mmCIF file with all atom_site columns, C-alpha atoms in Angstrom:
data_model
loop_
_atom_site.group_PDB
_atom_site.id
_atom_site.type_symbol
_atom_site.label_atom_id
_atom_site.label_alt_id
_atom_site.label_comp_id
_atom_site.label_asym_id
_atom_site.label_entity_id
_atom_site.label_seq_id
_atom_site.pdbx_PDB_ins_code
_atom_site.Cartn_x
_atom_site.Cartn_y
_atom_site.Cartn_z
_atom_site.occupancy
_atom_site.B_iso_or_equiv
_atom_site.pdbx_formal_charge
_atom_site.auth_seq_id
_atom_site.auth_comp_id
_atom_site.auth_asym_id
_atom_site.auth_atom_id
_atom_site.pdbx_PDB_model_num
ATOM 1   C CA . UNK A 1 1   ? -4.532  1.924  6.407  1.00 73.00 ? 1   UNK A CA 1
ATOM 2   C CA . UNK A 1 2   ? -4.364  4.364  9.345  1.00 84.00 ? 2   UNK A CA 1
ATOM 3   C CA . UNK A 1 3   ? -2.301  2.553  11.947 1.00 86.00 ? 3   UNK A CA 1
ATOM 4   C CA . UNK A 1 4   ? -1.596  5.499  14.233 1.00 88.00 ? 4   UNK A CA 1
ATOM 5   C CA . UNK A 1 5   ? -4.462  6.227  16.594 1.00 88.00 ? 5   UNK A CA 1
ATOM 6   C CA . UNK A 1 6   ? -5.963  9.705  16.435 1.00 88.00 ? 6   UNK A CA 1
ATOM 7   C CA . UNK A 1 7   ? -8.800  11.591 18.031 1.00 85.00 ? 7   UNK A CA 1
ATOM 8   C CA . UNK A 1 8   ? -11.780 12.412 15.883 1.00 85.00 ? 8   UNK A CA 1
ATOM 9   C CA . UNK A 1 9   ? -11.495 15.922 17.309 1.00 83.00 ? 9   UNK A CA 1
ATOM 10  C CA . UNK A 1 10  ? -7.886  16.399 16.251 1.00 82.00 ? 10  UNK A CA 1
ATOM 11  C CA . UNK A 1 11  ? -5.763  15.088 19.083 1.00 83.00 ? 11  UNK A CA 1
ATOM 12  C CA . UNK A 1 12  ? -2.798  13.103 17.846 1.00 87.00 ? 12  UNK A CA 1
ATOM 13  C CA . UNK A 1 13  ? -3.174  10.147 20.208 1.00 85.00 ? 13  UNK A CA 1
ATOM 14  C CA . UNK A 1 14  ? 0.146   8.515  19.258 1.00 89.00 ? 14  UNK A CA 1
ATOM 15  C CA . UNK A 1 15  ? 1.909   11.648 20.551 1.00 90.00 ? 15  UNK A CA 1
ATOM 16  C CA . UNK A 1 16  ? 0.079   11.629 23.880 1.00 86.00 ? 16  UNK A CA 1
ATOM 17  C CA . UNK A 1 17  ? 1.870   10.618 27.059 1.00 84.00 ? 17  UNK A CA 1
ATOM 18  C CA . UNK A 1 18  ? -1.211  8.517  27.968 1.00 82.00 ? 18  UNK A CA 1
ATOM 19  C CA . UNK A 1 19  ? -0.605  6.444  24.809 1.00 84.00 ? 19  UNK A CA 1
ATOM 20  C CA . UNK A 1 20  ? 3.169   6.135  25.158 1.00 86.00 ? 20  UNK A CA 1
ATOM 21  C CA . UNK A 1 21  ? 3.142   4.235  28.426 1.00 81.00 ? 21  UNK A CA 1
ATOM 22  C CA . UNK A 1 22  ? 3.521   0.600  29.359 1.00 78.00 ? 22  UNK A CA 1
ATOM 23  C CA . UNK A 1 23  ? 0.921   -1.265 31.343 1.00 79.00 ? 23  UNK A CA 1
ATOM 24  C CA . UNK A 1 24  ? -2.803  -1.185 31.879 1.00 79.00 ? 24  UNK A CA 1
ATOM 25  C CA . UNK A 1 25  ? -2.996  2.606  32.083 1.00 78.00 ? 25  UNK A CA 1
ATOM 26  C CA . UNK A 1 26  ? -2.015  2.961  28.401 1.00 82.00 ? 26  UNK A CA 1
ATOM 27  C CA . UNK A 1 27  ? -4.738  4.435  26.212 1.00 82.00 ? 27  UNK A CA 1
ATOM 28  C CA . UNK A 1 28  ? -4.936  2.852  22.778 1.00 85.00 ? 28  UNK A CA 1
ATOM 29  C CA . UNK A 1 29  ? -6.236  6.097  21.282 1.00 83.00 ? 29  UNK A CA 1
ATOM 30  C CA . UNK A 1 30  ? -9.648  7.312  20.227 1.00 82.00 ? 30  UNK A CA 1
ATOM 31  C CA . UNK A 1 31  ? -9.738  5.795  16.744 1.00 85.00 ? 31  UNK A CA 1
ATOM 32  C CA . UNK A 1 32  ? -8.695  2.487  18.338 1.00 86.00 ? 32  UNK A CA 1
ATOM 33  C CA . UNK A 1 33  ? -11.467 2.659  20.977 1.00 81.00 ? 33  UNK A CA 1
ATOM 34  C CA . UNK A 1 34  ? -9.206  3.935  23.746 1.00 77.00 ? 34  UNK A CA 1
ATOM 35  C CA . UNK A 1 35  ? -10.720 4.774  27.087 1.00 72.00 ? 35  UNK A CA 1
ATOM 36  C CA . UNK A 1 36  ? -11.338 8.440  26.246 1.00 72.00 ? 36  UNK A CA 1
ATOM 37  C CA . UNK A 1 37  ? -13.417 7.538  23.176 1.00 72.00 ? 37  UNK A CA 1
ATOM 38  C CA . UNK A 1 38  ? -16.272 5.961  25.144 1.00 74.00 ? 38  UNK A CA 1
ATOM 39  C CA . UNK A 1 39  ? -17.470 9.167  26.865 1.00 74.00 ? 39  UNK A CA 1
ATOM 40  C CA . UNK A 1 40  ? -16.487 11.461 23.970 1.00 80.00 ? 40  UNK A CA 1
ATOM 41  C CA . UNK A 1 41  ? -19.440 12.942 22.093 1.00 84.00 ? 41  UNK A CA 1
ATOM 42  C CA . UNK A 1 42  ? -17.248 13.775 19.098 1.00 85.00 ? 42  UNK A CA 1
ATOM 43  C CA . UNK A 1 43  ? -15.929 10.214 18.775 1.00 86.00 ? 43  UNK A CA 1
ATOM 44  C CA . UNK A 1 44  ? -19.469 8.853  19.075 1.00 88.00 ? 44  UNK A CA 1
ATOM 45  C CA . UNK A 1 45  ? -20.767 11.274 16.438 1.00 89.00 ? 45  UNK A CA 1
ATOM 46  C CA . UNK A 1 46  ? -17.975 10.479 13.940 1.00 89.00 ? 46  UNK A CA 1
ATOM 47  C CA . UNK A 1 47  ? -18.449 6.749  14.392 1.00 90.00 ? 47  UNK A CA 1
ATOM 48  C CA . UNK A 1 48  ? -22.208 7.060  13.862 1.00 92.00 ? 48  UNK A CA 1
ATOM 49  C CA . UNK A 1 49  ? -21.640 9.135  10.714 1.00 93.00 ? 49  UNK A CA 1
ATOM 50  C CA . UNK A 1 50  ? -18.804 6.826  9.618  1.00 93.00 ? 50  UNK A CA 1
ATOM 51  C CA . UNK A 1 51  ? -16.380 9.686  8.981  1.00 92.00 ? 51  UNK A CA 1
ATOM 52  C CA . UNK A 1 52  ? -12.632 9.743  9.678  1.00 90.00 ? 52  UNK A CA 1
ATOM 53  C CA . UNK A 1 53  ? -12.581 13.106 11.443 1.00 90.00 ? 53  UNK A CA 1
ATOM 54  C CA . UNK A 1 54  ? -15.025 15.763 12.605 1.00 89.00 ? 54  UNK A CA 1
ATOM 55  C CA . UNK A 1 55  ? -13.428 18.320 10.248 1.00 90.00 ? 55  UNK A CA 1
ATOM 56  C CA . UNK A 1 56  ? -14.795 16.217 7.374  1.00 92.00 ? 56  UNK A CA 1
ATOM 57  C CA . UNK A 1 57  ? -18.387 16.505 8.626  1.00 89.00 ? 57  UNK A CA 1
ATOM 58  C CA . UNK A 1 58  ? -20.902 18.616 6.693  1.00 91.00 ? 58  UNK A CA 1
ATOM 59  C CA . UNK A 1 59  ? -21.940 20.198 10.003 1.00 87.00 ? 59  UNK A CA 1
ATOM 60  C CA . UNK A 1 60  ? -18.411 21.213 11.027 1.00 85.00 ? 60  UNK A CA 1
ATOM 61  C CA . UNK A 1 61  ? -17.905 23.227 13.169 1.00 83.00 ? 61  UNK A CA 1
ATOM 62  C CA . UNK A 1 62  ? -20.774 22.135 15.385 1.00 82.00 ? 62  UNK A CA 1
ATOM 63  C CA . UNK A 1 63  ? -21.481 22.915 19.037 1.00 79.00 ? 63  UNK A CA 1
ATOM 64  C CA . UNK A 1 64  ? -19.645 19.767 20.201 1.00 77.00 ? 64  UNK A CA 1
ATOM 65  C CA . UNK A 1 65  ? -16.428 20.922 18.550 1.00 74.00 ? 65  UNK A CA 1
ATOM 66  C CA . UNK A 1 66  ? -16.773 24.487 19.806 1.00 72.00 ? 66  UNK A CA 1
ATOM 67  C CA . UNK A 1 67  ? -16.796 23.174 23.400 1.00 72.00 ? 67  UNK A CA 1
ATOM 68  C CA . UNK A 1 68  ? -13.484 21.296 23.131 1.00 70.00 ? 68  UNK A CA 1
ATOM 69  C CA . UNK A 1 69  ? -10.880 22.281 25.671 1.00 62.00 ? 69  UNK A CA 1
ATOM 70  C CA . UNK A 1 70  ? -7.492  20.885 26.565 1.00 56.00 ? 70  UNK A CA 1
ATOM 71  C CA . UNK A 1 71  ? -7.103  17.747 28.626 1.00 61.00 ? 71  UNK A CA 1
ATOM 72  C CA . UNK A 1 72  ? -6.363  18.345 32.282 1.00 58.00 ? 72  UNK A CA 1
ATOM 73  C CA . UNK A 1 73  ? -3.193  16.236 32.058 1.00 61.00 ? 73  UNK A CA 1
ATOM 74  C CA . UNK A 1 74  ? -1.869  17.449 28.697 1.00 62.00 ? 74  UNK A CA 1
ATOM 75  C CA . UNK A 1 75  ? -1.312  21.019 27.484 1.00 62.00 ? 75  UNK A CA 1
ATOM 76  C CA . UNK A 1 76  ? -1.612  21.048 23.698 1.00 61.00 ? 76  UNK A CA 1
ATOM 77  C CA . UNK A 1 77  ? -2.534  24.737 23.425 1.00 63.00 ? 77  UNK A CA 1
ATOM 78  C CA . UNK A 1 78  ? -5.817  23.503 22.015 1.00 68.00 ? 78  UNK A CA 1
ATOM 79  C CA . UNK A 1 79  ? -4.157  22.374 18.793 1.00 75.00 ? 79  UNK A CA 1
ATOM 80  C CA . UNK A 1 80  ? -7.479  20.952 17.570 1.00 77.00 ? 80  UNK A CA 1
ATOM 81  C CA . UNK A 1 81  ? -8.182  24.058 15.521 1.00 78.00 ? 81  UNK A CA 1
ATOM 82  C CA . UNK A 1 82  ? -4.829  23.724 13.705 1.00 83.00 ? 82  UNK A CA 1
ATOM 83  C CA . UNK A 1 83  ? -5.476  20.055 12.952 1.00 87.00 ? 83  UNK A CA 1
ATOM 84  C CA . UNK A 1 84  ? -8.994  20.751 11.696 1.00 85.00 ? 84  UNK A CA 1
ATOM 85  C CA . UNK A 1 85  ? -7.737  23.595 9.501  1.00 87.00 ? 85  UNK A CA 1
ATOM 86  C CA . UNK A 1 86  ? -5.040  21.366 8.020  1.00 90.00 ? 86  UNK A CA 1
ATOM 87  C CA . UNK A 1 87  ? -7.565  18.625 7.253  1.00 92.00 ? 87  UNK A CA 1
ATOM 88  C CA . UNK A 1 88  ? -10.012 21.099 5.721  1.00 90.00 ? 88  UNK A CA 1
ATOM 89  C CA . UNK A 1 89  ? -7.335  22.731 3.556  1.00 92.00 ? 89  UNK A CA 1
ATOM 90  C CA . UNK A 1 90  ? -5.235  19.707 2.583  1.00 94.00 ? 90  UNK A CA 1
ATOM 91  C CA . UNK A 1 91  ? -7.304  16.599 3.263  1.00 93.00 ? 91  UNK A CA 1
ATOM 92  C CA . UNK A 1 92  ? -7.021  13.872 5.860  1.00 92.00 ? 92  UNK A CA 1
ATOM 93  C CA . UNK A 1 93  ? -4.218  11.967 4.124  1.00 93.00 ? 93  UNK A CA 1
ATOM 94  C CA . UNK A 1 94  ? -1.884  14.984 4.007  1.00 94.00 ? 94  UNK A CA 1
ATOM 95  C CA . UNK A 1 95  ? -2.512  15.679 7.702  1.00 93.00 ? 95  UNK A CA 1
ATOM 96  C CA . UNK A 1 96  ? -1.999  12.011 8.564  1.00 93.00 ? 96  UNK A CA 1
ATOM 97  C CA . UNK A 1 97  ? 1.347   11.899 6.728  1.00 95.00 ? 97  UNK A CA 1
ATOM 98  C CA . UNK A 1 98  ? 2.546   14.898 8.757  1.00 95.00 ? 98  UNK A CA 1
ATOM 99  C CA . UNK A 1 99  ? 1.274   13.175 11.891 1.00 94.00 ? 99  UNK A CA 1
ATOM 100 C CA . UNK A 1 100 ? 3.366   10.089 11.047 1.00 95.00 ? 100 UNK A CA 1
ATOM 101 C CA . UNK A 1 101 ? 6.447   12.308 10.681 1.00 97.00 ? 101 UNK A CA 1
ATOM 102 C CA . UNK A 1 102 ? 5.760   13.890 14.075 1.00 96.00 ? 102 UNK A CA 1
ATOM 103 C CA . UNK A 1 103 ? 5.516   10.443 15.650 1.00 96.00 ? 103 UNK A CA 1
ATOM 104 C CA . UNK A 1 104 ? 8.891   9.388  14.201 1.00 96.00 ? 104 UNK A CA 1
ATOM 105 C CA . UNK A 1 105 ? 10.545  12.567 15.470 1.00 98.00 ? 105 UNK A CA 1
ATOM 106 C CA . UNK A 1 106 ? 8.952   12.185 18.911 1.00 97.00 ? 106 UNK A CA 1
ATOM 107 C CA . UNK A 1 107 ? 10.190  8.613  19.247 1.00 96.00 ? 107 UNK A CA 1
ATOM 108 C CA . UNK A 1 108 ? 13.739  9.756  18.395 1.00 97.00 ? 108 UNK A CA 1
ATOM 109 C CA . UNK A 1 109 ? 13.497  12.596 20.915 1.00 97.00 ? 109 UNK A CA 1
ATOM 110 C CA . UNK A 1 110 ? 12.181  10.269 23.618 1.00 96.00 ? 110 UNK A CA 1
ATOM 111 C CA . UNK A 1 111 ? 15.024  7.830  22.991 1.00 95.00 ? 111 UNK A CA 1
ATOM 112 C CA . UNK A 1 112 ? 17.809  10.416 22.862 1.00 95.00 ? 112 UNK A CA 1
ATOM 113 C CA . UNK A 1 113 ? 16.746  13.303 25.099 1.00 96.00 ? 113 UNK A CA 1
ATOM 114 C CA . UNK A 1 114 ? 14.349  11.954 27.736 1.00 93.00 ? 114 UNK A CA 1
ATOM 115 C CA . UNK A 1 115 ? 16.081  11.700 31.083 1.00 89.00 ? 115 UNK A CA 1
ATOM 116 C CA . UNK A 1 116 ? 13.044  9.930  32.532 1.00 85.00 ? 116 UNK A CA 1
ATOM 117 C CA . UNK A 1 117 ? 11.297  13.201 33.375 1.00 88.00 ? 117 UNK A CA 1
ATOM 118 C CA . UNK A 1 118 ? 10.655  14.758 29.979 1.00 92.00 ? 118 UNK A CA 1
ATOM 119 C CA . UNK A 1 119 ? 8.049   12.526 28.368 1.00 91.00 ? 119 UNK A CA 1
ATOM 120 C CA . UNK A 1 120 ? 5.118   14.877 28.976 1.00 89.00 ? 120 UNK A CA 1
ATOM 121 C CA . UNK A 1 121 ? 7.203   17.888 27.916 1.00 93.00 ? 121 UNK A CA 1
ATOM 122 C CA . UNK A 1 122 ? 8.247   16.147 24.685 1.00 95.00 ? 122 UNK A CA 1
ATOM 123 C CA . UNK A 1 123 ? 4.725   14.900 23.926 1.00 92.00 ? 123 UNK A CA 1
ATOM 124 C CA . UNK A 1 124 ? 3.275   18.387 24.359 1.00 90.00 ? 124 UNK A CA 1
ATOM 125 C CA . UNK A 1 125 ? 6.067   19.926 22.275 1.00 94.00 ? 125 UNK A CA 1
ATOM 126 C CA . UNK A 1 126 ? 5.519   17.531 19.372 1.00 95.00 ? 126 UNK A CA 1
ATOM 127 C CA . UNK A 1 127 ? 1.765   18.174 19.409 1.00 90.00 ? 127 UNK A CA 1
ATOM 128 C CA . UNK A 1 128 ? 1.918   21.959 19.665 1.00 89.00 ? 128 UNK A CA 1
ATOM 129 C CA . UNK A 1 129 ? 4.696   23.070 17.348 1.00 93.00 ? 129 UNK A CA 1
ATOM 130 C CA . UNK A 1 130 ? 4.671   23.135 13.553 1.00 92.00 ? 130 UNK A CA 1
ATOM 131 C CA . UNK A 1 131 ? 6.429   20.234 11.864 1.00 95.00 ? 131 UNK A CA 1
ATOM 132 C CA . UNK A 1 132 ? 8.983   22.569 10.242 1.00 96.00 ? 132 UNK A CA 1
ATOM 133 C CA . UNK A 1 133 ? 9.973   23.882 13.676 1.00 96.00 ? 133 UNK A CA 1
ATOM 134 C CA . UNK A 1 134 ? 10.189  20.355 15.079 1.00 97.00 ? 134 UNK A CA 1
ATOM 135 C CA . UNK A 1 135 ? 12.464  19.323 12.209 1.00 97.00 ? 135 UNK A CA 1
ATOM 136 C CA . UNK A 1 136 ? 14.664  22.369 12.878 1.00 97.00 ? 136 UNK A CA 1
ATOM 137 C CA . UNK A 1 137 ? 14.867  21.448 16.569 1.00 98.00 ? 137 UNK A CA 1
ATOM 138 C CA . UNK A 1 138 ? 15.751  17.835 15.822 1.00 98.00 ? 138 UNK A CA 1
ATOM 139 C CA . UNK A 1 139 ? 18.364  18.819 13.209 1.00 97.00 ? 139 UNK A CA 1
ATOM 140 C CA . UNK A 1 140 ? 20.033  21.195 15.672 1.00 97.00 ? 140 UNK A CA 1
ATOM 141 C CA . UNK A 1 141 ? 19.824  18.580 18.457 1.00 97.00 ? 141 UNK A CA 1
ATOM 142 C CA . UNK A 1 142 ? 21.909  16.148 16.396 1.00 95.00 ? 142 UNK A CA 1
ATOM 143 C CA . UNK A 1 143 ? 24.949  18.204 17.412 1.00 94.00 ? 143 UNK A CA 1
ATOM 144 C CA . UNK A 1 144 ? 24.369  17.761 21.153 1.00 96.00 ? 144 UNK A CA 1
ATOM 145 C CA . UNK A 1 145 ? 26.771  15.562 23.102 1.00 95.00 ? 145 UNK A CA 1
ATOM 146 C CA . UNK A 1 146 ? 26.913  14.451 26.705 1.00 95.00 ? 146 UNK A CA 1
ATOM 147 C CA . UNK A 1 147 ? 25.401  12.093 29.250 1.00 93.00 ? 147 UNK A CA 1
ATOM 148 C CA . UNK A 1 148 ? 21.659  11.377 29.082 1.00 91.00 ? 148 UNK A CA 1
ATOM 149 C CA . UNK A 1 149 ? 21.032  13.970 31.802 1.00 93.00 ? 149 UNK A CA 1
ATOM 150 C CA . UNK A 1 150 ? 23.189  16.567 30.014 1.00 95.00 ? 150 UNK A CA 1
ATOM 151 C CA . UNK A 1 151 ? 21.462  15.829 26.697 1.00 96.00 ? 151 UNK A CA 1
ATOM 152 C CA . UNK A 1 152 ? 18.019  16.391 28.168 1.00 95.00 ? 152 UNK A CA 1
ATOM 153 C CA . UNK A 1 153 ? 19.073  19.727 29.692 1.00 96.00 ? 153 UNK A CA 1
ATOM 154 C CA . UNK A 1 154 ? 20.741  20.802 26.451 1.00 97.00 ? 154 UNK A CA 1
ATOM 155 C CA . UNK A 1 155 ? 17.728  19.733 24.404 1.00 97.00 ? 155 UNK A CA 1
ATOM 156 C CA . UNK A 1 156 ? 15.313  21.767 26.527 1.00 96.00 ? 156 UNK A CA 1
ATOM 157 C CA . UNK A 1 157 ? 17.640  24.774 26.315 1.00 96.00 ? 157 UNK A CA 1
ATOM 158 C CA . UNK A 1 158 ? 17.865  24.355 22.536 1.00 97.00 ? 158 UNK A CA 1
ATOM 159 C CA . UNK A 1 159 ? 14.069  24.233 22.257 1.00 97.00 ? 159 UNK A CA 1
ATOM 160 C CA . UNK A 1 160 ? 13.760  27.385 24.378 1.00 96.00 ? 160 UNK A CA 1
ATOM 161 C CA . UNK A 1 161 ? 16.314  29.112 22.162 1.00 96.00 ? 161 UNK A CA 1
ATOM 162 C CA . UNK A 1 162 ? 14.626  28.120 18.895 1.00 96.00 ? 162 UNK A CA 1
ATOM 163 C CA . UNK A 1 163 ? 11.162  28.997 20.205 1.00 94.00 ? 163 UNK A CA 1
ATOM 164 C CA . UNK A 1 164 ? 12.602  32.155 21.788 1.00 90.00 ? 164 UNK A CA 1
ATOM 165 C CA . UNK A 1 165 ? 11.122  31.381 25.201 1.00 74.00 ? 165 UNK A CA 1
#
């Protein structure tokens, strides 16, 4: 039913650069028993309680969740709180549907605008920003033309403009 891997804490594993990689270093994602799920206290707790996500736990927010920080190799601006809020307000299925839409948009962006050096940037962008903003970025990016290198530069400039960076 839930094919895309996700972290029980809120990380969208299918958007992570550690998931979107070929070879033995690819992480299958927390809900698919990826290599981060073994040491993770939140994943262990959710599995023991047989719940889909920590936001659905009666004890949420617990001390384990309050100690979550960002990964050292991925800057998500600690989006866990946003994910948990969405699940609490709208339910897991609504959040998951949005997550699927993010994944589709990320795959398009990786195919069209990644010059070989933007995967981490794109993964972080598609985790951090609201879906409405991502859709606006992708709609505006449809008008970009040029070589792959030019497209990646234009895409990053477009993102900076839309996000007013």
